[in-house]
Short mmCIF file of C-alpha atoms in Angstrom, two decimals:
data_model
loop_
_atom_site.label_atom_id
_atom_site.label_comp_id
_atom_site.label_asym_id
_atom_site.label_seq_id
_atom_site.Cartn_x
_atom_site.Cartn_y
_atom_site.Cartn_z
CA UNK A 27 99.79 110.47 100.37
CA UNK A 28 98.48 108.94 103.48
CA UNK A 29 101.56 107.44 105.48
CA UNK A 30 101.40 104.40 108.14
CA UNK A 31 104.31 103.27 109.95
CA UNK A 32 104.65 99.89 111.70
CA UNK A 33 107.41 99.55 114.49
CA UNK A 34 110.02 97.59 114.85
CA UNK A 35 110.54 96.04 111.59
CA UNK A 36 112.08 92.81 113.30
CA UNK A 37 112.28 91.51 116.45
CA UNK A 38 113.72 88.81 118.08
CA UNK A 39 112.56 87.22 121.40
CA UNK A 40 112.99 84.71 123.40
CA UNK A 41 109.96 82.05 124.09
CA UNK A 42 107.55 83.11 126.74
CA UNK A 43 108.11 87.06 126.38
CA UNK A 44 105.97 89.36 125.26
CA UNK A 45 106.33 91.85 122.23
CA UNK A 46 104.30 95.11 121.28
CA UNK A 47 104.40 96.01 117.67
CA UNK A 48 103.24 99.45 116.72
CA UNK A 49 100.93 101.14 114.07
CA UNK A 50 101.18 104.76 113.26
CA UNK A 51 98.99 106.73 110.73
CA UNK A 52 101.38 109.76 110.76
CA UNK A 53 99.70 112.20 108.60
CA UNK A 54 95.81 111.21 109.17
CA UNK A 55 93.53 110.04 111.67
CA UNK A 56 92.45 106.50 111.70
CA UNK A 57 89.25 105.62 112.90
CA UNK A 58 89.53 101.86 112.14
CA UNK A 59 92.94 99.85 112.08
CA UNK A 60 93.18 96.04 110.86
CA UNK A 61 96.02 93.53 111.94
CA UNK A 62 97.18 91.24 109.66
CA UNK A 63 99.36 87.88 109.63
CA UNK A 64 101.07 86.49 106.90
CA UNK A 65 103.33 83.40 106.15
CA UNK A 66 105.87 83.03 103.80
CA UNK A 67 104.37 82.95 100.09
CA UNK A 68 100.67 82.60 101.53
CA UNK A 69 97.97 85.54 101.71
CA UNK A 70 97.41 87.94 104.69
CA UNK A 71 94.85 87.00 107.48
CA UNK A 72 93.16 89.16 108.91
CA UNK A 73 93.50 88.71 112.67
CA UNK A 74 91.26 91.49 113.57
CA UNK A 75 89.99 94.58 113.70
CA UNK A 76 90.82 97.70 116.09
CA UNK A 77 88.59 100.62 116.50
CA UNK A 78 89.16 103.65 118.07
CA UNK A 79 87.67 104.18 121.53
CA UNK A 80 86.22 100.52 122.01
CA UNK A 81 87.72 96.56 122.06
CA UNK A 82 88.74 95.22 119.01
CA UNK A 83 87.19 92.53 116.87
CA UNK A 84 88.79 89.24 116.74
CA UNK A 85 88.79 87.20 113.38
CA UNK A 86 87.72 83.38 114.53
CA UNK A 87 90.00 81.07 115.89
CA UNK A 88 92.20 83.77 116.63
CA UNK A 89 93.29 84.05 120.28
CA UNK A 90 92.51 87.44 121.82
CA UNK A 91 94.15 86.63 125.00
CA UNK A 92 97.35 85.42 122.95
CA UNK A 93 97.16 88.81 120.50
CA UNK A 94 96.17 91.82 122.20
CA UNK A 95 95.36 95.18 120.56
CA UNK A 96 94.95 98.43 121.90
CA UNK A 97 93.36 101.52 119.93
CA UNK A 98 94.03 104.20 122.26
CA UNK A 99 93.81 107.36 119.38
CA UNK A 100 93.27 107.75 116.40
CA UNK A 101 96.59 107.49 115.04
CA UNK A 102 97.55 104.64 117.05
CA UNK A 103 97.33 101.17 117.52
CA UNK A 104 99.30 98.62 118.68
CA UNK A 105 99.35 94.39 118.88
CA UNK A 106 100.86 93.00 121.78
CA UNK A 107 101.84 89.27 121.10
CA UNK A 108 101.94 87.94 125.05
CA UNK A 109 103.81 84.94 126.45
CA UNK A 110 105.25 84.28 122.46
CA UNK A 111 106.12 80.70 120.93
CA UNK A 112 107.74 79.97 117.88
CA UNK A 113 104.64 79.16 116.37
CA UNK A 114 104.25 82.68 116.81
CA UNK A 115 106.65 84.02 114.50
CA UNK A 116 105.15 85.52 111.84
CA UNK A 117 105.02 88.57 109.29
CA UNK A 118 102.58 91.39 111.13
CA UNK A 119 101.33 93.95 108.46
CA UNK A 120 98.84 96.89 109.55
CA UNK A 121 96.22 99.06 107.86
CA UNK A 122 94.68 101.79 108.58
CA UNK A 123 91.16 103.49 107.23
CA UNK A 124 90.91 107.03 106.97
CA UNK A 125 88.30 108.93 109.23
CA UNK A 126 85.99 110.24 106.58
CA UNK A 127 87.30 108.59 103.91
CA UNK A 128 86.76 106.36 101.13
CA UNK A 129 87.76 103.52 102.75
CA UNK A 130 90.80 102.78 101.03
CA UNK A 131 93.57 101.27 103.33
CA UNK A 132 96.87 102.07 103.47
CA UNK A 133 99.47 99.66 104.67
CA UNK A 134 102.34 99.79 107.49
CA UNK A 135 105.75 98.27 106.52
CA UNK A 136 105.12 94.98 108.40
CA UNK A 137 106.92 93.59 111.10
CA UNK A 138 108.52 90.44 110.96
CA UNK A 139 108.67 88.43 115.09
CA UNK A 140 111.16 86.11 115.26
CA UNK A 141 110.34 83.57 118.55
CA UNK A 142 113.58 81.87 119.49
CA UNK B 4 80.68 85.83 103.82
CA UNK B 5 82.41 86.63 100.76
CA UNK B 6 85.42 84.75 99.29
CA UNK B 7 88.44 85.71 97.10
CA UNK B 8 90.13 83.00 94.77
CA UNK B 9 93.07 83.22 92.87
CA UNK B 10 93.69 80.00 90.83
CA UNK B 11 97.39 80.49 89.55
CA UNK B 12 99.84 79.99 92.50
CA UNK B 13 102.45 81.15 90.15
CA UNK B 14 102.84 82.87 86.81
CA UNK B 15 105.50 83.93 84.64
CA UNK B 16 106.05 86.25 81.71
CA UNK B 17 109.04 87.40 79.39
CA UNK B 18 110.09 91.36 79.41
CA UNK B 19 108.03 93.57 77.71
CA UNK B 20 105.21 91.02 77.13
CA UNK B 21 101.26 90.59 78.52
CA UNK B 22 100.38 88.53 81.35
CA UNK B 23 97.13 88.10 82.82
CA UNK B 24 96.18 87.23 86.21
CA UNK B 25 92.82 85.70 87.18
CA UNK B 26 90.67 86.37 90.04
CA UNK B 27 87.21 85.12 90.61
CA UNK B 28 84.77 86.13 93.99
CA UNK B 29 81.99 85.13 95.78
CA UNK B 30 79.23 87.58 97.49
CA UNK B 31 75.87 88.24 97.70
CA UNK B 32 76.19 92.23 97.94
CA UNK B 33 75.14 94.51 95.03
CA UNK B 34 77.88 97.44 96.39
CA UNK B 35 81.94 96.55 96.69
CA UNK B 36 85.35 97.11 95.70
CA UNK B 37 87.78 95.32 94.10
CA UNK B 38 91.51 95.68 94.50
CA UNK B 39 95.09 94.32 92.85
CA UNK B 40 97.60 94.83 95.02
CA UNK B 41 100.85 93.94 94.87
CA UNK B 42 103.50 93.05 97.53
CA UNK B 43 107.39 93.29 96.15
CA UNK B 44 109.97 91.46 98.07
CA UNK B 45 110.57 94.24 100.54
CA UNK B 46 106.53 92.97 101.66
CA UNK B 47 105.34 96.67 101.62
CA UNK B 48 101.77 96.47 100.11
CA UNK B 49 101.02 98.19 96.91
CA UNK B 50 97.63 99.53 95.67
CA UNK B 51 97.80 98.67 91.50
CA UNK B 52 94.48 98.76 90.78
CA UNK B 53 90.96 99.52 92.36
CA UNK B 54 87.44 99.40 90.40
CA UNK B 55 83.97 100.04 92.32
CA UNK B 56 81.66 97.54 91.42
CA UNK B 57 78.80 99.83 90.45
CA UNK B 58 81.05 100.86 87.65
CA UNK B 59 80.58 99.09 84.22
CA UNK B 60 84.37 100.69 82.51
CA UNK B 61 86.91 98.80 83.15
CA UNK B 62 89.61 100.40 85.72
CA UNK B 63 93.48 101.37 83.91
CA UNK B 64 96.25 102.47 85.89
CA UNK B 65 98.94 103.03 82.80
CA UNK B 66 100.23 99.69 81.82
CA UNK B 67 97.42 97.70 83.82
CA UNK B 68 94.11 97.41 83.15
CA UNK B 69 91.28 94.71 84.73
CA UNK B 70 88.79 92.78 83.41
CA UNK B 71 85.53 93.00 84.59
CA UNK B 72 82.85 90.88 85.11
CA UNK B 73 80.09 91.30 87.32
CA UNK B 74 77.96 88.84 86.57
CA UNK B 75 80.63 86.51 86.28
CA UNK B 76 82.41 87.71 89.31
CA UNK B 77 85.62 87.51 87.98
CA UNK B 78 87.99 90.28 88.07
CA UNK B 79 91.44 89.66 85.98
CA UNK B 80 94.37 91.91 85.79
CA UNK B 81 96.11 92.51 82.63
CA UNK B 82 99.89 93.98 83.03
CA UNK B 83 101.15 95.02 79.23
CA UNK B 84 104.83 95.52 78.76
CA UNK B 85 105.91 93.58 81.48
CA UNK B 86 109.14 94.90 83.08
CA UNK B 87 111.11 93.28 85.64
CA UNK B 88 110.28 95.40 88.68
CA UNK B 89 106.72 93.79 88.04
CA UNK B 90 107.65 90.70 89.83
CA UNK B 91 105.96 90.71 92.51
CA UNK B 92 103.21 88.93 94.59
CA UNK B 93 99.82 89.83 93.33
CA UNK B 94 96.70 89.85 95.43
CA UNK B 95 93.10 90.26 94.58
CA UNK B 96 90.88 91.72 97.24
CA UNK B 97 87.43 92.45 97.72
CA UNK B 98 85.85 94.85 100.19
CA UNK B 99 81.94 95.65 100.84
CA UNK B 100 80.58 98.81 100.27
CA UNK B 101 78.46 98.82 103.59
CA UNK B 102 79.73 100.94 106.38
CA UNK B 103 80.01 99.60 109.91
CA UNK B 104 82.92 99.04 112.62
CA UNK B 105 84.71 97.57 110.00
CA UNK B 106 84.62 99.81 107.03
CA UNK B 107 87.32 99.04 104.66
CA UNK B 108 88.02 95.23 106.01
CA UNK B 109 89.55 93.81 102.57
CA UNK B 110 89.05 90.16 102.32
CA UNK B 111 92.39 88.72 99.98
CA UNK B 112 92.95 85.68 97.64
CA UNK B 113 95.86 83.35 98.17
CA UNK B 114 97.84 85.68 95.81
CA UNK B 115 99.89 84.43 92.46
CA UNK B 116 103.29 84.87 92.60
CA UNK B 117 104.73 86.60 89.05
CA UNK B 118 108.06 86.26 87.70
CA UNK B 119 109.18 88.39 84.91
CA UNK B 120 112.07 86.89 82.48
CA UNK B 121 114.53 89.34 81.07
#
């Protein structure tokens, strides 16, 4: 089955650092990738979405200068949460689309930032 | 833009027994997907069920099975012989069938938390 791997699982920082999480389809390519963010016992939001090759599309009301992605190949993409508040802290899950395929995502682990 | 409800925050069922949880959309597209998926407490996300809306049979994945119905735009889920690793958080999702930069964007419901008695 088609694997995607999120790193780290946690992390702590302090307020005002910054934090890249990563986003690995390990055994396909992924032409599309989509961040999530979810809070405890509520649904995911979609934050936006990363394509390979071009900027990503931001969700509304969510900051692209706050959450920055990068989509550099096909089998990676990563969210970089800059200058980081507590407000911040969140559960980050990623999914990634198949080149080709159906369509059908396939989820990362999640990554759970912790802003102190 | 389309919408995903899920009306029961929380449901709860004995071992062994039937529980059904409700889902109800809103779009204006002819071509989509519908999902259950479900997200245990280790918050990895879990493909249950899928069922392409063009398709009239209902979609069964051993001991769950959905409900439904197009016109109504309601798509339930139906888990039989309820066992305790089936407590989970459930979410309903909907994705168009149009291509695009964002092929495969899923749009969720608030999800319905299930607890299964023993």
């Amino acid at each position: 089955g088609a694997v995607v791997s999120q790193h780290p699982s946690r992390v702590i920082c302090k307020s005002g650092t910054s934090v890249k999480i990563e986003c690995r389809s390990l055994d396909f390519q992924a032409t599309t990738m989509f961040w999530y963010r979810q809070f405890p016992k509520q649904s995911l939001m979609l934050m936006a979405t990363s394509n390979e090759g071009s900027k990503a599309t931001y969700e509304q009301g969510v900051e692209k200068d706050k959450f920055l992605i990068n989509h550099a190949s096909l089998t990676l993409s990563t969210l970089t949460v800059t200058s980081a508040h507590p407000e911040d802290s969140s559960f980050y899950i990623c999914s990634a689309s198949r080149t080709g395929g159906t369509g059908e995502l396939f989820f990362g682990e999640g990554s759970r930032l912790t802003v102190l | 833009a389309q919408t995903v409800t899920q009306s029961q925050p929380e449901m709860s069922v004995q071992e062994a027994e039937t529980v059904t949880l409700s889902c109800t959309y809103d779009t204006s597209e002819s071509d989509y997907y519908l999902f259950w998926y479900k997200q245990p407490p280790s918050r990895q996300m879990i493909l249950v069920i899928r069922q392409e809306a063009y398709k009239q049979q209902n979609a069964t994945e051993n001991r769950f099975s959905v409900n439904f119905q197009k016109a109504a735009k309601s798509f339930s889920l139906k888990i039989s012989d309820s066992q305790l690793g089936d407590a989970a958080m459930y979410f309903c999702a909907y994705r168009s069938g149009l291509g695009g930069t964002s092929y495969g964007k899923l749009t969720f419901g608030q999800g319905t938390i299930l607890t299964v008695h023993p």
